[in-house]
Coordinates of C-alpha atoms in Angstrom, one line a residue:
M1 CA 36.0 70.6 0.5
A2 CA 39.1 68.9 1.6
S3 CA 39.2 67.5 5.1
G4 CA 41.7 65.8 7.3
S5 CA 41.3 63.1 9.9
H6 CA 42.5 62.7 13.4
E7 CA 45.4 60.3 14.0
K8 CA 44.1 59.9 17.6
D9 CA 40.8 58.2 18.3
S10 CA 38.1 60.7 17.2
N11 CA 36.6 60.4 20.7
D12 CA 39.7 62.2 22.0
G13 CA 39.0 65.1 19.6
V14 CA 35.4 65.2 20.8
A15 CA 36.5 65.2 24.5
I16 CA 39.0 68.0 23.9
L17 CA 36.4 70.1 22.1
R18 CA 33.8 69.6 24.8
K19 CA 36.3 70.4 27.5
D20 CA 37.9 73.5 26.0
G21 CA 36.0 74.4 22.9
C22 CA 33.0 76.6 22.0
I23 CA 30.5 75.2 19.6
C24 CA 29.3 78.0 17.3
A25 CA 27.1 76.0 15.0
N26 CA 25.9 72.4 15.0
G27 CA 24.1 71.2 11.9
D28 CA 23.2 68.1 10.0
H29 CA 26.1 68.7 7.5
A30 CA 28.9 70.0 9.8
D31 CA 29.9 71.6 13.1
V32 CA 31.9 74.8 13.8
W33 CA 34.0 74.8 16.9
L34 CA 36.3 77.5 18.2
I35 CA 39.2 76.7 20.5
D36 CA 42.3 78.2 22.0
E37 CA 43.0 81.7 20.5
A38 CA 40.1 81.7 18.1
K39 CA 37.7 81.1 21.0
S40 CA 39.1 83.8 23.2
E41 CA 39.3 86.4 20.4
Y42 CA 35.8 85.6 19.3
E43 CA 34.5 86.1 22.8
K44 CA 36.3 89.5 22.9
L45 CA 34.7 90.4 19.5
L46 CA 31.2 89.6 20.8
A47 CA 31.8 91.9 23.8
R48 CA 33.1 94.9 21.8
T49 CA 30.7 97.7 20.9
D50 CA 32.5 99.6 18.0
A51 CA 30.8 99.5 14.6
N52 CA 33.4 97.2 12.9
S53 CA 33.2 94.7 15.7
R54 CA 29.4 94.7 15.8
R55 CA 29.3 94.2 12.0
A56 CA 31.7 91.2 12.2
A57 CA 29.9 89.8 15.2
A58 CA 26.6 89.9 13.2
Q59 CA 28.1 88.3 10.1
L60 CA 30.2 85.4 11.5
P61 CA 27.3 83.5 13.3
R62 CA 25.3 83.6 10.1
Y63 CA 28.3 82.1 8.2
F64 CA 28.9 79.5 10.8
L65 CA 25.2 78.4 10.5
R66 CA 25.3 78.3 6.7
Y67 CA 28.4 76.2 6.9
S68 CA 26.9 73.8 9.4
Q69 CA 23.8 73.4 7.1
G70 CA 25.9 72.7 4.0
L71 CA 24.8 75.9 2.3
R72 CA 27.1 77.7 -0.2
L73 CA 29.5 80.3 1.2
S74 CA 31.3 82.7 -1.1
D75 CA 35.0 83.4 -1.0
E76 CA 34.1 86.6 0.9
Q77 CA 32.7 84.4 3.7
F78 CA 34.8 81.2 3.8
K79 CA 37.8 80.3 1.8
P80 CA 40.9 78.1 1.7
Q81 CA 44.3 79.6 2.6
G82 CA 46.4 76.7 1.2
Q83 CA 48.1 73.7 2.5
K84 CA 50.4 74.3 5.5
S85 CA 52.8 72.0 7.3
S86 CA 53.7 71.6 10.9
G87 CA 56.1 68.8 11.7
K88 CA 54.8 65.7 9.9
H89 CA 51.3 67.2 9.6
T90 CA 50.1 68.9 6.5
L91 CA 46.5 70.3 6.4
Q92 CA 44.4 72.8 4.4
I93 CA 43.8 76.0 6.4
W94 CA 40.4 77.6 6.0
E95 CA 39.3 81.2 6.9
F96 CA 35.9 82.5 8.0
K97 CA 35.8 86.2 7.1
G98 CA 33.8 88.8 9.0
Y99 CA 34.2 92.5 8.4
Q100 CA 37.8 93.2 9.2
Y101 CA 38.0 90.0 11.3
R102 CA 39.2 86.5 10.4
I103 CA 39.1 83.1 12.1
Y104 CA 41.5 80.5 10.8
G105 CA 41.3 76.7 11.3
V106 CA 41.2 73.3 9.8
V107 CA 38.3 71.1 8.5
V108 CA 38.6 67.5 9.9
E109 CA 36.3 64.7 10.8
V110 CA 35.4 64.6 14.5
G111 CA 33.0 61.8 15.6
K112 CA 32.2 61.0 12.0
K113 CA 31.1 64.6 11.3
R114 CA 32.8 67.2 9.2
T115 CA 34.0 69.9 11.6
F116 CA 35.7 73.3 11.2
I117 CA 38.0 73.8 14.2
G118 CA 39.0 77.4 14.5
T119 CA 42.3 77.8 16.3
A120 CA 43.6 81.3 15.5
A121 CA 42.2 84.7 14.7
D122 CA 43.1 88.1 13.2
P123 CA 40.9 90.5 15.1
S124 CA 41.8 93.6 13.2
K125 CA 42.2 92.7 9.5
K126 CA 42.9 95.8 7.4
N127 CA 43.4 94.3 4.0
N128 CA 42.2 91.2 2.0
K129 CA 45.5 89.2 2.1
A130 CA 45.8 86.7 5.0
N131 CA 48.7 87.2 7.4
P132 CA 51.0 84.2 6.7
S133 CA 52.2 83.9 10.3
I134 CA 48.6 83.8 11.6
V135 CA 47.7 81.2 9.0
Q136 CA 50.6 79.1 10.1
K137 CA 49.7 79.6 13.7
A138 CA 46.3 78.1 13.0
L139 CA 47.9 74.8 12.0
D140 CA 50.5 74.9 14.8
N141 CA 47.8 75.5 17.4
Y142 CA 45.7 72.6 16.0
V143 CA 48.7 70.2 16.0
R144 CA 49.7 71.3 19.5
I145 CA 46.2 70.6 20.9
F146 CA 45.1 67.6 18.9
K147 CA 48.1 65.7 17.7

């Protein structure tokens, strides 16, 4: 999988994640962090009690764990959404997919470890096609926070 790198010292990225982020999985292969909108929307998802939310809330942690362990994920669980640009930064956007729920972010190296950083969410996904404005927002949020 493609990954980017921080232009700032990677310790800056670690500090930002520890201060404002939520680690969802920590494995030998990779980490999964949620920050900004992705973190707040995920916390709301975990608190909801409707059937669709419970289903997504059960699926996503399993997918995060599989990713952190380097296990295969299908396109129905984790998939690329294409290269996006924000200013001078161009990165691949990735999507974790729970039932009618999406978390978008980037894969970068943080502290010499491959890390998915989720920065945006679509909490009520009704079809299989990603919302282009939310995909772009994932990169814009990442650039605003880390670059």
